[in-house]
mmCIF file of N, CA and C in Angstrom:
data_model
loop_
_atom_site.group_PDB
_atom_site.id
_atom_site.type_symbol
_atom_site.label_atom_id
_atom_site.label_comp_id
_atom_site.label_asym_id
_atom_site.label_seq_id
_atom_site.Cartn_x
_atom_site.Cartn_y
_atom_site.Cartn_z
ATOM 1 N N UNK A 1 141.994 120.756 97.538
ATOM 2 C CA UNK A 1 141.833 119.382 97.958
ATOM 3 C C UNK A 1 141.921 118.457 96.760
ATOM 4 N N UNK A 2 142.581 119.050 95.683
ATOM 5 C CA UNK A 2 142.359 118.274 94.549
ATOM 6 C C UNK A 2 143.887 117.088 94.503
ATOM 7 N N UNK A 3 143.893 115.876 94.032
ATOM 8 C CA UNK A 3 144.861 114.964 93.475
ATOM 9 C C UNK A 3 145.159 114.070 94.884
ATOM 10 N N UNK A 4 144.026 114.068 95.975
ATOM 11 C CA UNK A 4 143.794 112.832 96.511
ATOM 12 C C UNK A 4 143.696 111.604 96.283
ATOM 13 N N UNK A 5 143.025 111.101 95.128
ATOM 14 C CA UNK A 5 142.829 109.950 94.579
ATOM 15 C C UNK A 5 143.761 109.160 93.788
ATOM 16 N N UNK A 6 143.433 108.200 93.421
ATOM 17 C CA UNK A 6 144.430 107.732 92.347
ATOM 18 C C UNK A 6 144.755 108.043 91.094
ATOM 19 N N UNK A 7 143.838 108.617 90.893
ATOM 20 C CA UNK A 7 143.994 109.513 89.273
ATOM 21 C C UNK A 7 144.376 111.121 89.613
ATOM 22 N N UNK A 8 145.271 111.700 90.474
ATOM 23 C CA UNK A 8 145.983 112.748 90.968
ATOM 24 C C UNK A 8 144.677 113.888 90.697
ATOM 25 N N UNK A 9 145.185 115.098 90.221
ATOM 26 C CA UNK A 9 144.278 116.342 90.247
ATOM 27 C C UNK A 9 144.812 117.623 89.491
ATOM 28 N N UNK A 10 144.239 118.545 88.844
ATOM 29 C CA UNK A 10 144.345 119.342 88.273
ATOM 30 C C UNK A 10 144.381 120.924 89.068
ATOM 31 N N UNK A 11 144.944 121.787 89.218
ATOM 32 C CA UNK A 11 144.295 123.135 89.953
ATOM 33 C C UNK A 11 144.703 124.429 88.590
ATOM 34 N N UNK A 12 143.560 124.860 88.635
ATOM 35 C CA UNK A 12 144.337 126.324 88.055
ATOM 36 C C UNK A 12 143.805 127.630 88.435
ATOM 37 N N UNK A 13 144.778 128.437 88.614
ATOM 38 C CA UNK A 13 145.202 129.395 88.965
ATOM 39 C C UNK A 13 144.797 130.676 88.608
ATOM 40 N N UNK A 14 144.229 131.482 88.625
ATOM 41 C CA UNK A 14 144.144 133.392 87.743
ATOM 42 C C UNK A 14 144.559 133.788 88.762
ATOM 43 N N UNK A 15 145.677 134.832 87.600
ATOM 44 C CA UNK A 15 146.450 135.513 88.975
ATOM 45 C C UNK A 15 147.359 136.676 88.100
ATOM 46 N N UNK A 16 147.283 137.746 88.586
ATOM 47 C CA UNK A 16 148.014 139.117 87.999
ATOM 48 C C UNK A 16 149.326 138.185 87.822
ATOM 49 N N UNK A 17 150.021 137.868 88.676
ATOM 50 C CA UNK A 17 151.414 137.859 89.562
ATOM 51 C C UNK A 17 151.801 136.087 89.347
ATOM 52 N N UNK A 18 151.996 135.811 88.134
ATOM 53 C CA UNK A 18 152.333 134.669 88.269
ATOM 54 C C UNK A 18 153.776 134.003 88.487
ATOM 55 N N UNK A 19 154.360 135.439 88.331
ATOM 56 C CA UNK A 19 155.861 134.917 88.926
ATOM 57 C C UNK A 19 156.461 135.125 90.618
ATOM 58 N N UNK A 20 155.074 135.635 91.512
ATOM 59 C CA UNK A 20 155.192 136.068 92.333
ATOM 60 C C UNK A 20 155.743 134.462 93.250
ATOM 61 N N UNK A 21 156.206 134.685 94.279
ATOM 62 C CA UNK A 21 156.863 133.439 95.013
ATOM 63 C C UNK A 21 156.064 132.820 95.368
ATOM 64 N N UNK A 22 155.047 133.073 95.792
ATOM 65 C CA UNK A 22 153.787 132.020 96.424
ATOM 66 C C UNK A 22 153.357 131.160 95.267
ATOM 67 N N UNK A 23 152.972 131.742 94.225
ATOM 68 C CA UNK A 23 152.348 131.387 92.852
ATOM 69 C C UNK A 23 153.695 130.275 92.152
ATOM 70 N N UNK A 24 154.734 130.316 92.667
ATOM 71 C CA UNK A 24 155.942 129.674 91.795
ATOM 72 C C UNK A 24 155.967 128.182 92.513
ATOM 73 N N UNK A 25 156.238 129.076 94.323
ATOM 74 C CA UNK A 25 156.910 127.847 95.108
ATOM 75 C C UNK A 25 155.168 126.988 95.310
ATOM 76 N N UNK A 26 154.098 127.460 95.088
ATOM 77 C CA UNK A 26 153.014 126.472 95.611
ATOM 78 C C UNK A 26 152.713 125.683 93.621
ATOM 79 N N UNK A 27 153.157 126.223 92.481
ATOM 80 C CA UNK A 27 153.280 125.310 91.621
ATOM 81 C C UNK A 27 154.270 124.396 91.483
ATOM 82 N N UNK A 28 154.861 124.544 92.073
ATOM 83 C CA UNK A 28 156.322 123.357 92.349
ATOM 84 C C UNK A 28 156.652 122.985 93.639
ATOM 85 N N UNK A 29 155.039 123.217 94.385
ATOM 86 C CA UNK A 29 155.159 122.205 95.412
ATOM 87 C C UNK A 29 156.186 122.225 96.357
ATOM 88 N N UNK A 30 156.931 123.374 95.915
ATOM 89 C CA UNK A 30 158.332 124.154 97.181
ATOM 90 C C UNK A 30 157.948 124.612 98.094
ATOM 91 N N UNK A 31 157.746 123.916 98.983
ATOM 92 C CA UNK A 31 156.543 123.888 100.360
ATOM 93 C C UNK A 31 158.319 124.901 101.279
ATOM 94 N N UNK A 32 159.615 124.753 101.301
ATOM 95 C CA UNK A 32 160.950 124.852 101.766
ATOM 96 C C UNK A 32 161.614 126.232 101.014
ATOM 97 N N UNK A 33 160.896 126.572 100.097
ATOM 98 C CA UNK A 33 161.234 128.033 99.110
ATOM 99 C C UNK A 33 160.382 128.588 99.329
ATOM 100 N N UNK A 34 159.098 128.442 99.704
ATOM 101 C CA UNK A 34 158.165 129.515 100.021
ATOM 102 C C UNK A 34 158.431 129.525 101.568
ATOM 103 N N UNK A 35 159.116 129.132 102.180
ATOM 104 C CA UNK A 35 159.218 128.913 103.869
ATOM 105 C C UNK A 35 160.577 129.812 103.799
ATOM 106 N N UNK A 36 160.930 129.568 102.663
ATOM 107 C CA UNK A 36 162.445 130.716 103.100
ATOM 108 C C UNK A 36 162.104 132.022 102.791
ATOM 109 N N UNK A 37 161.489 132.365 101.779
ATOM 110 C CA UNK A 37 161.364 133.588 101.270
ATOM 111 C C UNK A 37 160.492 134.099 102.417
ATOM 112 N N UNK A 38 159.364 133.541 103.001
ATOM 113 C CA UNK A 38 158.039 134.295 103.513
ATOM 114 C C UNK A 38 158.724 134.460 104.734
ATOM 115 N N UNK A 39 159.593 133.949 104.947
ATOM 116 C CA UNK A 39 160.515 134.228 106.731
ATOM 117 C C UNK A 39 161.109 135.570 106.507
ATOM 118 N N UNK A 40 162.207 135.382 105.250
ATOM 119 C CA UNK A 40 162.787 136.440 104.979
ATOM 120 C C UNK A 40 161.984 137.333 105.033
ATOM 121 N N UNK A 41 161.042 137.880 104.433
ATOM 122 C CA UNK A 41 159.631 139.176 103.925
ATOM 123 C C UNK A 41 159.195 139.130 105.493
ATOM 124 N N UNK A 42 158.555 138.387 106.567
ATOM 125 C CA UNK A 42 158.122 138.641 107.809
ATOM 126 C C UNK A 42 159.666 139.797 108.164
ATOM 127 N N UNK A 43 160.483 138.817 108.382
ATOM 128 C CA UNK A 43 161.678 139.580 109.138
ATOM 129 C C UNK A 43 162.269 141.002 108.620
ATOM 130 N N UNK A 44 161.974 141.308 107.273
ATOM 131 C CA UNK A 44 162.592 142.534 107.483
ATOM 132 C C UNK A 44 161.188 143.319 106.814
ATOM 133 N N UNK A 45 159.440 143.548 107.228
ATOM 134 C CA UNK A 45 158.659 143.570 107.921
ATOM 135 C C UNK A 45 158.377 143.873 109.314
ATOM 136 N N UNK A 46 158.995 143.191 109.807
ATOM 137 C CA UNK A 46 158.979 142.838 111.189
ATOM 138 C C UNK A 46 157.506 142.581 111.654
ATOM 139 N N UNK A 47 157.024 141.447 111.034
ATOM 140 C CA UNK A 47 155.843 140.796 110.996
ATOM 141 C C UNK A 47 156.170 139.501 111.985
ATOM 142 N N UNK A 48 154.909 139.076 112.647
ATOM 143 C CA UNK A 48 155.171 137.719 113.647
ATOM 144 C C UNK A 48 156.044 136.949 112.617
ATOM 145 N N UNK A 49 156.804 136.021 113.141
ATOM 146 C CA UNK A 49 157.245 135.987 114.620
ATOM 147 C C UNK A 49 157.951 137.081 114.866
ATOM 148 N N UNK A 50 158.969 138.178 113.926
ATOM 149 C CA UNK A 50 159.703 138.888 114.454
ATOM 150 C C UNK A 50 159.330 140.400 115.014
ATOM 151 N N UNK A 51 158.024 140.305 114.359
ATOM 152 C CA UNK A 51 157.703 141.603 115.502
ATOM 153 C C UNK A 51 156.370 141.399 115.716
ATOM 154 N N UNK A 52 155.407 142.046 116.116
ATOM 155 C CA UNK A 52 154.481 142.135 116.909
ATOM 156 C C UNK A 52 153.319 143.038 115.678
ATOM 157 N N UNK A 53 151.863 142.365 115.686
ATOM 158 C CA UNK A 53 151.047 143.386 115.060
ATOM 159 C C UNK A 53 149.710 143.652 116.227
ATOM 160 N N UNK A 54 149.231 145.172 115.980
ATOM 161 C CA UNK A 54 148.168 145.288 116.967
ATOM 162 C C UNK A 54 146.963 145.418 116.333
ATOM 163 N N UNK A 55 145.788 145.116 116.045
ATOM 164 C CA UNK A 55 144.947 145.369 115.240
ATOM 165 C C UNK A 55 143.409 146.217 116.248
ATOM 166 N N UNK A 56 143.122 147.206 115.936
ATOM 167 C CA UNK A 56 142.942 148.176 116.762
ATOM 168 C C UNK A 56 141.020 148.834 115.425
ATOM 169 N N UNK A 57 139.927 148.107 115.869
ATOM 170 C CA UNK A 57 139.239 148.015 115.542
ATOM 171 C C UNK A 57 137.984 149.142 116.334
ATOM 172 N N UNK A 58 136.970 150.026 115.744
ATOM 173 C CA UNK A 58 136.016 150.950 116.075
ATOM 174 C C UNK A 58 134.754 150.877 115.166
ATOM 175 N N UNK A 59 133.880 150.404 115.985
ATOM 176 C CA UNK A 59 132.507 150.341 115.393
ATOM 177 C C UNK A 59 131.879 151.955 115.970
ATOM 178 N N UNK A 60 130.936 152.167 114.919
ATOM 179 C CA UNK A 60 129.546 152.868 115.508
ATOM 180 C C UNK A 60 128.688 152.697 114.394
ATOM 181 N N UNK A 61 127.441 153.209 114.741
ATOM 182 C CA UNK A 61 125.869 152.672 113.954
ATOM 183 C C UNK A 61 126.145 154.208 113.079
ATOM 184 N N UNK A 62 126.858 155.291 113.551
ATOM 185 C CA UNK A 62 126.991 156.662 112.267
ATOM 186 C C UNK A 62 128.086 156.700 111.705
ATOM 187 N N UNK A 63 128.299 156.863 110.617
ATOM 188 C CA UNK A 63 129.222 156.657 109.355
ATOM 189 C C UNK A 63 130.904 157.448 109.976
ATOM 190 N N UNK A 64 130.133 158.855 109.840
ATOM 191 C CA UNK A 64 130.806 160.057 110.082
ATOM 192 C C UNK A 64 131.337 160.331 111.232
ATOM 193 N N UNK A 65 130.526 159.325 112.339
ATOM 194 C CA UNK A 65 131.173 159.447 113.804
ATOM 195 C C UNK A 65 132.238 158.240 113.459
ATOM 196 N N UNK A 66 131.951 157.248 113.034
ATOM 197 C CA UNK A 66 132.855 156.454 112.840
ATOM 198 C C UNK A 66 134.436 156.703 112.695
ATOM 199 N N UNK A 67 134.076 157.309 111.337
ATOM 200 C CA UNK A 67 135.377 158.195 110.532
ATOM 201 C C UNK A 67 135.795 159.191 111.678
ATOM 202 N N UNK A 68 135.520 160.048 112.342
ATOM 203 C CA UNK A 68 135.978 161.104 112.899
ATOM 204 C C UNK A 68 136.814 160.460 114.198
ATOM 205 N N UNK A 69 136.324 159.250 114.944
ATOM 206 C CA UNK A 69 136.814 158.625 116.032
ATOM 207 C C UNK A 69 138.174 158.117 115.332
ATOM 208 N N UNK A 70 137.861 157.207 114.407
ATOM 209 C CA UNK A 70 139.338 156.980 114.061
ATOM 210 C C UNK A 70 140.585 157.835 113.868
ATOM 211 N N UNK A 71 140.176 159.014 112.950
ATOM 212 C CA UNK A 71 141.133 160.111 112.768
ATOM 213 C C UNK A 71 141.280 160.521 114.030
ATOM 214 N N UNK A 72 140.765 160.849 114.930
ATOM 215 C CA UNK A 72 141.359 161.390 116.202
ATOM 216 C C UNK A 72 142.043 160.127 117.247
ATOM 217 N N UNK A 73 141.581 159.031 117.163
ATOM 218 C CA UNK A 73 142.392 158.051 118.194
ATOM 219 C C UNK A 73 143.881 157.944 117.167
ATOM 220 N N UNK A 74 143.806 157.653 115.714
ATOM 221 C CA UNK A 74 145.254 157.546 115.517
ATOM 222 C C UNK A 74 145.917 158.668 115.284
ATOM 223 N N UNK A 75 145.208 159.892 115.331
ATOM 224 C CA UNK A 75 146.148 161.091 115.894
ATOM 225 C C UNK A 75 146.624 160.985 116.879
ATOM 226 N N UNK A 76 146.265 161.088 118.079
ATOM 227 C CA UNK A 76 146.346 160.693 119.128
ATOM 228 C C UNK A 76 147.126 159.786 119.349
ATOM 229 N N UNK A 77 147.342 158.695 118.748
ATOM 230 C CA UNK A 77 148.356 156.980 119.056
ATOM 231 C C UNK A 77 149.549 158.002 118.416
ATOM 232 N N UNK A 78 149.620 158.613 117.238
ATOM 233 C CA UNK A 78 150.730 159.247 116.398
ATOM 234 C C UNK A 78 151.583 159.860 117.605
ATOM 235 N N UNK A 79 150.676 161.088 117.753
ATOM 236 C CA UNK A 79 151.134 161.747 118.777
ATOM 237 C C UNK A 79 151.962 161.753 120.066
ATOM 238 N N UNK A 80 151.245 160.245 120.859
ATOM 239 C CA UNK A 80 151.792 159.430 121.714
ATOM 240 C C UNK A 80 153.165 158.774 121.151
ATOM 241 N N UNK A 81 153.065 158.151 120.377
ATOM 242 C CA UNK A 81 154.326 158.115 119.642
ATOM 243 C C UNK A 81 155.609 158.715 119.779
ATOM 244 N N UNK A 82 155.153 159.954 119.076
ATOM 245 C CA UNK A 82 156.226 161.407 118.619
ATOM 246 C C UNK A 82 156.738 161.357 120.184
ATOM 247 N N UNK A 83 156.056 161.543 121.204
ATOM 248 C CA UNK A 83 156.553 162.177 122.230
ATOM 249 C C UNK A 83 156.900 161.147 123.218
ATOM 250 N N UNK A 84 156.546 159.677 123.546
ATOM 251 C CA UNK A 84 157.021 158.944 123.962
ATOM 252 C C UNK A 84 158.463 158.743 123.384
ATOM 253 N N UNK A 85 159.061 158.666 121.879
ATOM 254 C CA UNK A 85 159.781 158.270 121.344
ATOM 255 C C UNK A 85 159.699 156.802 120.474
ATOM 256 N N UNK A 86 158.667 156.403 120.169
ATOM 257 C CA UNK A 86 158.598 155.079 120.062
ATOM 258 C C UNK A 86 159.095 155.167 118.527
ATOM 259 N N UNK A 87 160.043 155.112 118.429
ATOM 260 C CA UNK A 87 159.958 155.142 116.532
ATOM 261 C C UNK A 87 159.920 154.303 116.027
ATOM 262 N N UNK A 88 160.227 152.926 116.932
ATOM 263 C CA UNK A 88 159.937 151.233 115.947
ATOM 264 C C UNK A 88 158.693 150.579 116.479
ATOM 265 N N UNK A 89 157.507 152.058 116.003
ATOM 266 C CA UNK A 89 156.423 151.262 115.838
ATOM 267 C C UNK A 89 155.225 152.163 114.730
ATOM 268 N N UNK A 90 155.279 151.287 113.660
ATOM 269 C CA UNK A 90 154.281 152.029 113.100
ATOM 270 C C UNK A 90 153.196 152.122 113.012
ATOM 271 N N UNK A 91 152.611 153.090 112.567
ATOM 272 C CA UNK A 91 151.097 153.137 112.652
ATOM 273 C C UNK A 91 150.318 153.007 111.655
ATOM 274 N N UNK A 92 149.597 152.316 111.295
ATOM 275 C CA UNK A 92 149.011 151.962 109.523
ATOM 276 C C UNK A 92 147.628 152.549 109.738
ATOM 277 N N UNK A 93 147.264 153.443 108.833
ATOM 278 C CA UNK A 93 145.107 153.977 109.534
ATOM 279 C C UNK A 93 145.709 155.370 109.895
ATOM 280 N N UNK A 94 144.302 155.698 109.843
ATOM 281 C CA UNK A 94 143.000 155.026 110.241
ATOM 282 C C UNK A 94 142.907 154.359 108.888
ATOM 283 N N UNK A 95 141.771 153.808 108.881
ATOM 284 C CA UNK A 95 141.241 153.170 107.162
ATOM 285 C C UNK A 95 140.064 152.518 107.105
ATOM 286 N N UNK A 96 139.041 152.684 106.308
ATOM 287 C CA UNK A 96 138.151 151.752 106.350
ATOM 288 C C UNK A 96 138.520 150.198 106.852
ATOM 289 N N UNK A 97 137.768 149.596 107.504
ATOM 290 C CA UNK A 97 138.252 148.041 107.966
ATOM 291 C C UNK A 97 136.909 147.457 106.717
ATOM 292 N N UNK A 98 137.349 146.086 106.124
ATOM 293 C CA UNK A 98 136.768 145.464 105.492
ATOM 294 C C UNK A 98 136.054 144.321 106.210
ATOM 295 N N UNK A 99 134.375 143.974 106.015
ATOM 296 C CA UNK A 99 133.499 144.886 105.662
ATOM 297 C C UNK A 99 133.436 146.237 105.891
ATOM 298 N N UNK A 100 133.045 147.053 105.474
ATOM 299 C CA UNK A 100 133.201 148.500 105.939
ATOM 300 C C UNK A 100 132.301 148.628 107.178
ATOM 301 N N UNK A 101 131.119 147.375 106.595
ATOM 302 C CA UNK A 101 129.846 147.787 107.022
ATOM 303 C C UNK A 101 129.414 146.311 107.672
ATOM 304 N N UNK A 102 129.084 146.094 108.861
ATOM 305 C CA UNK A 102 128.991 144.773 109.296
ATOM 306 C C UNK A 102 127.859 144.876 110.616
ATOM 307 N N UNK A 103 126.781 144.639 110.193
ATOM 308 C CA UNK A 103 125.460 144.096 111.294
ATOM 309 C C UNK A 103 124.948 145.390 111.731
ATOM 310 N N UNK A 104 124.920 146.382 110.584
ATOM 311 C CA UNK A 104 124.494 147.920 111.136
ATOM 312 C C UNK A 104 125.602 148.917 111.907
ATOM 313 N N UNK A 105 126.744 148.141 111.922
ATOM 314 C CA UNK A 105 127.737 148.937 112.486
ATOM 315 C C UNK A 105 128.982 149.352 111.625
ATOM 316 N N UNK A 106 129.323 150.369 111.267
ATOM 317 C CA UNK A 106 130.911 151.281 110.662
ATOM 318 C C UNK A 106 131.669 149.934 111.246
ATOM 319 N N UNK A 107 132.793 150.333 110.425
ATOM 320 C CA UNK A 107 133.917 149.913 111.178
ATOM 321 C C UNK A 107 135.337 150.946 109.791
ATOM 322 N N UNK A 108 135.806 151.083 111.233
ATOM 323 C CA UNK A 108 137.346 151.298 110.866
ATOM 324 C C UNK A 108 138.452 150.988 111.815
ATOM 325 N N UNK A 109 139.963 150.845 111.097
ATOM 326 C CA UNK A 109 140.676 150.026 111.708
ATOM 327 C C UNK A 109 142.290 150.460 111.783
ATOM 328 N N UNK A 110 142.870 150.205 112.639
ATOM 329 C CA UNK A 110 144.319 151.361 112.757
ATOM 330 C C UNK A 110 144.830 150.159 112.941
ATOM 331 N N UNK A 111 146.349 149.928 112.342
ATOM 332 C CA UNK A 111 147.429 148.244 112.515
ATOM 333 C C UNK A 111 148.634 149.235 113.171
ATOM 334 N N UNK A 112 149.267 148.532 114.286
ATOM 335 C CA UNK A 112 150.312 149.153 114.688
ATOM 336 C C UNK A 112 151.551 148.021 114.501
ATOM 337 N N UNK A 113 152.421 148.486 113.931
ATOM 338 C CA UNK A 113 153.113 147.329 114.030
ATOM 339 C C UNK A 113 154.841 147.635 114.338
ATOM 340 N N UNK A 114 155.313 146.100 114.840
ATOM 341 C CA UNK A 114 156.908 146.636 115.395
ATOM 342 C C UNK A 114 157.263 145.676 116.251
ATOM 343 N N UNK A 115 158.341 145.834 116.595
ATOM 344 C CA UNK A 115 159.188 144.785 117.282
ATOM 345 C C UNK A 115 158.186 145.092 118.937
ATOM 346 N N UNK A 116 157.709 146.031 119.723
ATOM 347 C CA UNK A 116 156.912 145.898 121.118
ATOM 348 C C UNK A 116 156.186 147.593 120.748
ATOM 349 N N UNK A 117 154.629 147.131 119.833
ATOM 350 C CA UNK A 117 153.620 147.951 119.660
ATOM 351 C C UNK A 117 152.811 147.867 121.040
ATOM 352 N N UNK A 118 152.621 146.878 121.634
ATOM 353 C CA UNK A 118 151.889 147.066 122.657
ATOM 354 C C UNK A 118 152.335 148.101 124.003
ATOM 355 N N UNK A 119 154.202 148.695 123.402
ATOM 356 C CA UNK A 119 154.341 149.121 124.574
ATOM 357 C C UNK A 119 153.568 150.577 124.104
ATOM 358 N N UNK A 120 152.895 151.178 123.026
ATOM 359 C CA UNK A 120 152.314 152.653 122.815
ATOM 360 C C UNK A 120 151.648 152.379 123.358
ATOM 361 N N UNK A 121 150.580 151.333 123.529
ATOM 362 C CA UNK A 121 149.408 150.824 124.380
ATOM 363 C C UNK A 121 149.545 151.280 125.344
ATOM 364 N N UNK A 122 150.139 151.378 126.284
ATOM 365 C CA UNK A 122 150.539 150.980 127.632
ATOM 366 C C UNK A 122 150.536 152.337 128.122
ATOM 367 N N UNK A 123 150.889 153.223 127.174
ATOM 368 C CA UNK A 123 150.897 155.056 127.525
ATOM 369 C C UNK A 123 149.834 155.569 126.901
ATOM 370 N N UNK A 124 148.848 155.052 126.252
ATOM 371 C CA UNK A 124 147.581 155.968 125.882
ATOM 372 C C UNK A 124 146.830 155.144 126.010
ATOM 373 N N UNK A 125 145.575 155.523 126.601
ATOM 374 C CA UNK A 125 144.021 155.029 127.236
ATOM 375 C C UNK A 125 143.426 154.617 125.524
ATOM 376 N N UNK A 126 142.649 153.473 125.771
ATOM 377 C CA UNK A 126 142.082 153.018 124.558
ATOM 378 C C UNK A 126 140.714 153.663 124.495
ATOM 379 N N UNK A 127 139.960 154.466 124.103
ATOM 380 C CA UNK A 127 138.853 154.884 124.327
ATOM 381 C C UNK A 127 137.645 153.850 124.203
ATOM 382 N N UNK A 128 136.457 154.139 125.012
ATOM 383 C CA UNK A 128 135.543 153.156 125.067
ATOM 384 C C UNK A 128 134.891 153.107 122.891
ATOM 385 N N UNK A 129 134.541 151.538 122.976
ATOM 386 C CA UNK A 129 133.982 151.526 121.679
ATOM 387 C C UNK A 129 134.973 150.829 120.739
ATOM 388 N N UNK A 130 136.742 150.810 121.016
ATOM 389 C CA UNK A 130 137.509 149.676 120.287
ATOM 390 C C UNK A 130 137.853 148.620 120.683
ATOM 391 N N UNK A 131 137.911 147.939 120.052
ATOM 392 C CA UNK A 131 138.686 146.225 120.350
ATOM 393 C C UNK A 131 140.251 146.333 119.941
ATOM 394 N N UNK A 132 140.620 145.850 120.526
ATOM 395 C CA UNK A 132 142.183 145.290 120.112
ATOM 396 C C UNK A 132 142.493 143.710 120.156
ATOM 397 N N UNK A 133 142.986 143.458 119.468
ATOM 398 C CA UNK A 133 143.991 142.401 118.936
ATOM 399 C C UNK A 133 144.811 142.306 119.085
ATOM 400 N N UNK A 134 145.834 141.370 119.664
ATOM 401 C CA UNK A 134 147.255 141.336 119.553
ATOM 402 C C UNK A 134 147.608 140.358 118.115
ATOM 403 N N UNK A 135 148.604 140.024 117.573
ATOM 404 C CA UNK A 135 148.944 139.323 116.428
ATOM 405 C C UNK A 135 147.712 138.593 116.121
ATOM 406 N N UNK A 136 147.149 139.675 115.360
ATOM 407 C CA UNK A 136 145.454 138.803 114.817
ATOM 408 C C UNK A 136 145.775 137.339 113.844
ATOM 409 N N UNK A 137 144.868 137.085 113.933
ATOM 410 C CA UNK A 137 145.111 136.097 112.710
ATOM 411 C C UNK A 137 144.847 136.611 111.276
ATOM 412 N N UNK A 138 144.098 137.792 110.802
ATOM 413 C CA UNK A 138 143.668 138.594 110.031
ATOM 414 C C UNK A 138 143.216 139.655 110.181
ATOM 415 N N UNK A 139 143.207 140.427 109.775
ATOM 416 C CA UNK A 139 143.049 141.761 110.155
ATOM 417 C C UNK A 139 141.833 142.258 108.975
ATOM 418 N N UNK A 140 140.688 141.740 109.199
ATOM 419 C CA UNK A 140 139.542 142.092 108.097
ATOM 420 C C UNK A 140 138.504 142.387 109.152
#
């Protein structure tokens, strides 16, 4: 919010990656170069708009049940996969979800992503205990 006023504004930056495109086009204010590049990177991604993400979330209050549900539902989604045929959709996870740890409850988190992830959905039962997301806004 800085260089509102009449005496403009200062920002600075720490950053590994200072030649990275975000870090270039938001210091030169290339609001039209970071809009081209980040389209380009979605699209061959196949990140919204051009494809679809599912964000596929599992709490429990035990660590280890936690962990074990995940490894077996995205076995299971894998699996469904393999044998449906779905090959343009991947499966990211299981994985810790960040917080790991949120209000006494685990969490871990499986991202499916692809041009129509929701159609694996559609052939395997979601087991009681996850949430899903369609194109989250974040996936934390």
């Amino acid at each position: 919010r800085t260089g509102r006023g009449p005496l403009g504004g200062q920002v600075i930056v720490q950053t590994y990656s200072p030649n990275h495109y975000t870090v270039t086009a938001a210091s030169a204010q290339d609001y039209n170069a970071f809009y081209r590049k980040e389209m380009s990177y979605r699209e061959e991604q196949e990140l919204p708009p051009f494809g679809r993400l599912v964000h596929l979330v599992y709490l429990h209050t035990n660590e280890d049940r936690c962990h074990q549900e995940a490894l077996r539902f995205g076995g299971e989604l894998k699996r469904q996969r393999d044998v449906w045929g779905f090959t343009g959709v991947d499966i990211l996870g299981p994985a810790p979800a960040y917080p790991t740890r949120l209000r006494g409850h685990y969490r871990w988190h499986i991202i499916l992503r692809g041009r129509d992830p929701g159609s694996l959905l559609g052939k395997t039962p979601i087991p009681q205990g996850w949430t899903v997301d369609i194109d989250p806004m974040s996936v934390t």
